[in-house]
Amino acid sequence: MPRSHTVALSGLEQYTSMKIHEYQARALLAGADIPVPDGDMVTTVQDAVAAAERLSADGPPVMVVKAQVHAGGRGKAGFVKVVRTVDEVREAAEFMLGNRMVSPQTPPEGLEVDRLLVAAGVDIEREIYLAITTDRNRRTNTLIASAEGGVEIEQVAAERPDAILSVPMHPLDGLCPFQARDLAFALGLQGRQVRQFTTLAMNLARLFMESDASLAEINPLVVTPATDDAPDGQVIAIDAKFNFDDNALFRQQAIAELFDPKEEDPDELRAREAGLSFVALDGDIGCLVNGAGLAMSTMDIIKLHGGAPANFLDVGGDASQEAVTEAFRIILAEASVKGVLVNIFGGIMQCDRIARAIVAAAEEVGFEVPLVVRLEGTNVDAAREVLAEAQERLPTMRTATDLGDAARQVCAAVA
Ligand code: GDP
Ligand code: MN
């Protein structure tokens, strides 16, 4: 999974969501009566060929071969290929399964591709962008759409924000039919396209709510050229991206089962197994904090003092000593970490427990990098004694008097 680059509240969605593959998202769309082309997920060239033979058995064979990875920009990277013959499907499958995909949304070394979608292709009259996500400023779920969908949508959004339309959804009623219809007209849809789009948007809004999604994106939603059967063309989804609220997965069994551990950052996965909330970032100061709010403010104060956090890590209100030790292992396993800041407020969590965990972790893995510890709250005096007693065995450790002092010390230590 690509490393997260920014820590902004508006981008918080990506840290608290579970992603799924396009082929899984297409199945959800189909289940919600949203038209998607027929297709198969395959993991071998042989199965890709079999899928192509099935899809081209009758009818004009436009097919599309698509890498299934949790990153966009596949089209421009050459990992979405529109082809016309079974041989071309074989060639595309060999290429995609044999090469790593590199796009602006992947790490520089790219992502390995082990699944493909081989689907019926469609002729495209126009490409529309349609998504639903939560607008945190407005505190509502919001439909976002653009008449200029497709692979250039990021550029459109950056250069001409007025080309992006947004329609807030009512918290209880959801999307209203008149809103969907207005949006259809605003997108320039005509004739029977309006009804098709309205139904589709209503179905998407319902699916978004019922599945506890945090993002439902169709880009592109296409209008196909007119035919005898469909004189105004058809409105069809040919790409889909869904994220789900992690905190709702307990009541979304079927969605939770779509989780693909291979697409996750290995450290984040390890942390999840230990019950820690951990997000890897690009900086060099490892952070071990209890409470998400305190973790956010710890990152802010590191930034304020000119440093850059290497991670977000919340060990939780009542983490066990083992979980804390595991947290240190995860932080210290990262070669980029040049210093560690521990910031604990002992409410439920007792400071002496953290202090003992620091000592235990140090004895196990060894702290070679500077370690700055700021503890406050329950049992803080006992904790200071534990640390003072261990100081000799932990030569790189310093204690801080308060959070500002801690941030200053750790930033100076890694500078
Ligand atoms: P992404 O680049 O990862 O978002 O992958 P998409 O599935 O959105 O595909 C990228 C682009 O490939 C689309 O915007 C289309 O222009 C084109 N494309 C994808 N599927 C088809 C298809 O079935 N027919 C045609 N003609 N073009 C397609
Ligand atoms: Mn797309």
JSON list of C-alpha atoms in Angstrom, two decimals, residues 20-29 64 66-70 74 80 117 119 237-242:
[
{"chain": "A", "resi": 20, "resn": "ILE", "atom": "CA", "xyz": [-11.42, -3.28, -1.70]},
{"chain": "A", "resi": 21, "resn": "HIS", "atom": "CA", "xyz": [-10.59, -4.26, -5.27]},
{"chain": "A", "resi": 22, "resn": "GLU", "atom": "CA", "xyz": [-12.44, -3.02, -8.33]},
{"chain": "A", "resi": 23, "resn": "TYR", "atom": "CA", "xyz": [-13.85, -6.48, -9.14]},
{"chain": "A", "resi": 24, "resn": "GLN", "atom": "CA", "xyz": [-15.30, -6.64, -5.62]},
{"chain": "A", "resi": 25, "resn": "ALA", "atom": "CA", "xyz": [-16.71, -3.13, -5.94]},
{"chain": "A", "resi": 26, "resn": "ARG", "atom": "CA", "xyz": [-18.30, -4.06, -9.28]},
{"chain": "A", "resi": 27, "resn": "ALA", "atom": "CA", "xyz": [-20.03, -7.00, -7.60]},
{"chain": "A", "resi": 28, "resn": "LEU", "atom": "CA", "xyz": [-21.44, -4.63, -4.97]},
{"chain": "A", "resi": 29, "resn": "LEU", "atom": "CA", "xyz": [-22.68, -2.28, -7.70]},
{"chain": "A", "resi": 64, "resn": "VAL", "atom": "CA", "xyz": [-10.78, -4.89, -21.20]},
{"chain": "A", "resi": 66, "resn": "LYS", "atom": "CA", "xyz": [-7.41, -4.48, -15.79]},
{"chain": "A", "resi": 67, "resn": "ALA", "atom": "CA", "xyz": [-4.87, -4.93, -13.00]},
{"chain": "A", "resi": 68, "resn": "GLN", "atom": "CA", "xyz": [-6.55, -5.35, -9.61]},
{"chain": "A", "resi": 69, "resn": "VAL", "atom": "CA", "xyz": [-4.50, -3.38, -7.09]},
{"chain": "A", "resi": 70, "resn": "HIS", "atom": "CA", "xyz": [-5.52, -0.84, -4.46]},
{"chain": "A", "resi": 74, "resn": "ARG", "atom": "CA", "xyz": [-3.87, 2.25, -13.91]},
{"chain": "A", "resi": 80, "resn": "VAL", "atom": "CA", "xyz": [-5.89, -1.07, -18.22]},
{"chain": "A", "resi": 117, "resn": "LEU", "atom": "CA", "xyz": [-10.23, -8.39, -14.16]},
{"chain": "A", "resi": 119, "resn": "ALA", "atom": "CA", "xyz": [-14.36, -7.79, -18.57]},
{"chain": "A", "resi": 237, "resn": "ALA", "atom": "CA", "xyz": [-20.19, 2.04, -14.48]},
{"chain": "A", "resi": 238, "resn": "ILE", "atom": "CA", "xyz": [-16.88, 0.79, -15.86]},
{"chain": "A", "resi": 239, "resn": "ASP", "atom": "CA", "xyz": [-14.62, 1.48, -12.87]},
{"chain": "A", "resi": 240, "resn": "ALA", "atom": "CA", "xyz": [-15.43, 1.45, -9.16]},
{"chain": "A", "resi": 241, "resn": "LYS", "atom": "CA", "xyz": [-13.60, 2.24, -5.98]},
{"chain": "A", "resi": 242, "resn": "PHE", "atom": "CA", "xyz": [-15.06, 1.70, -2.52]}
]
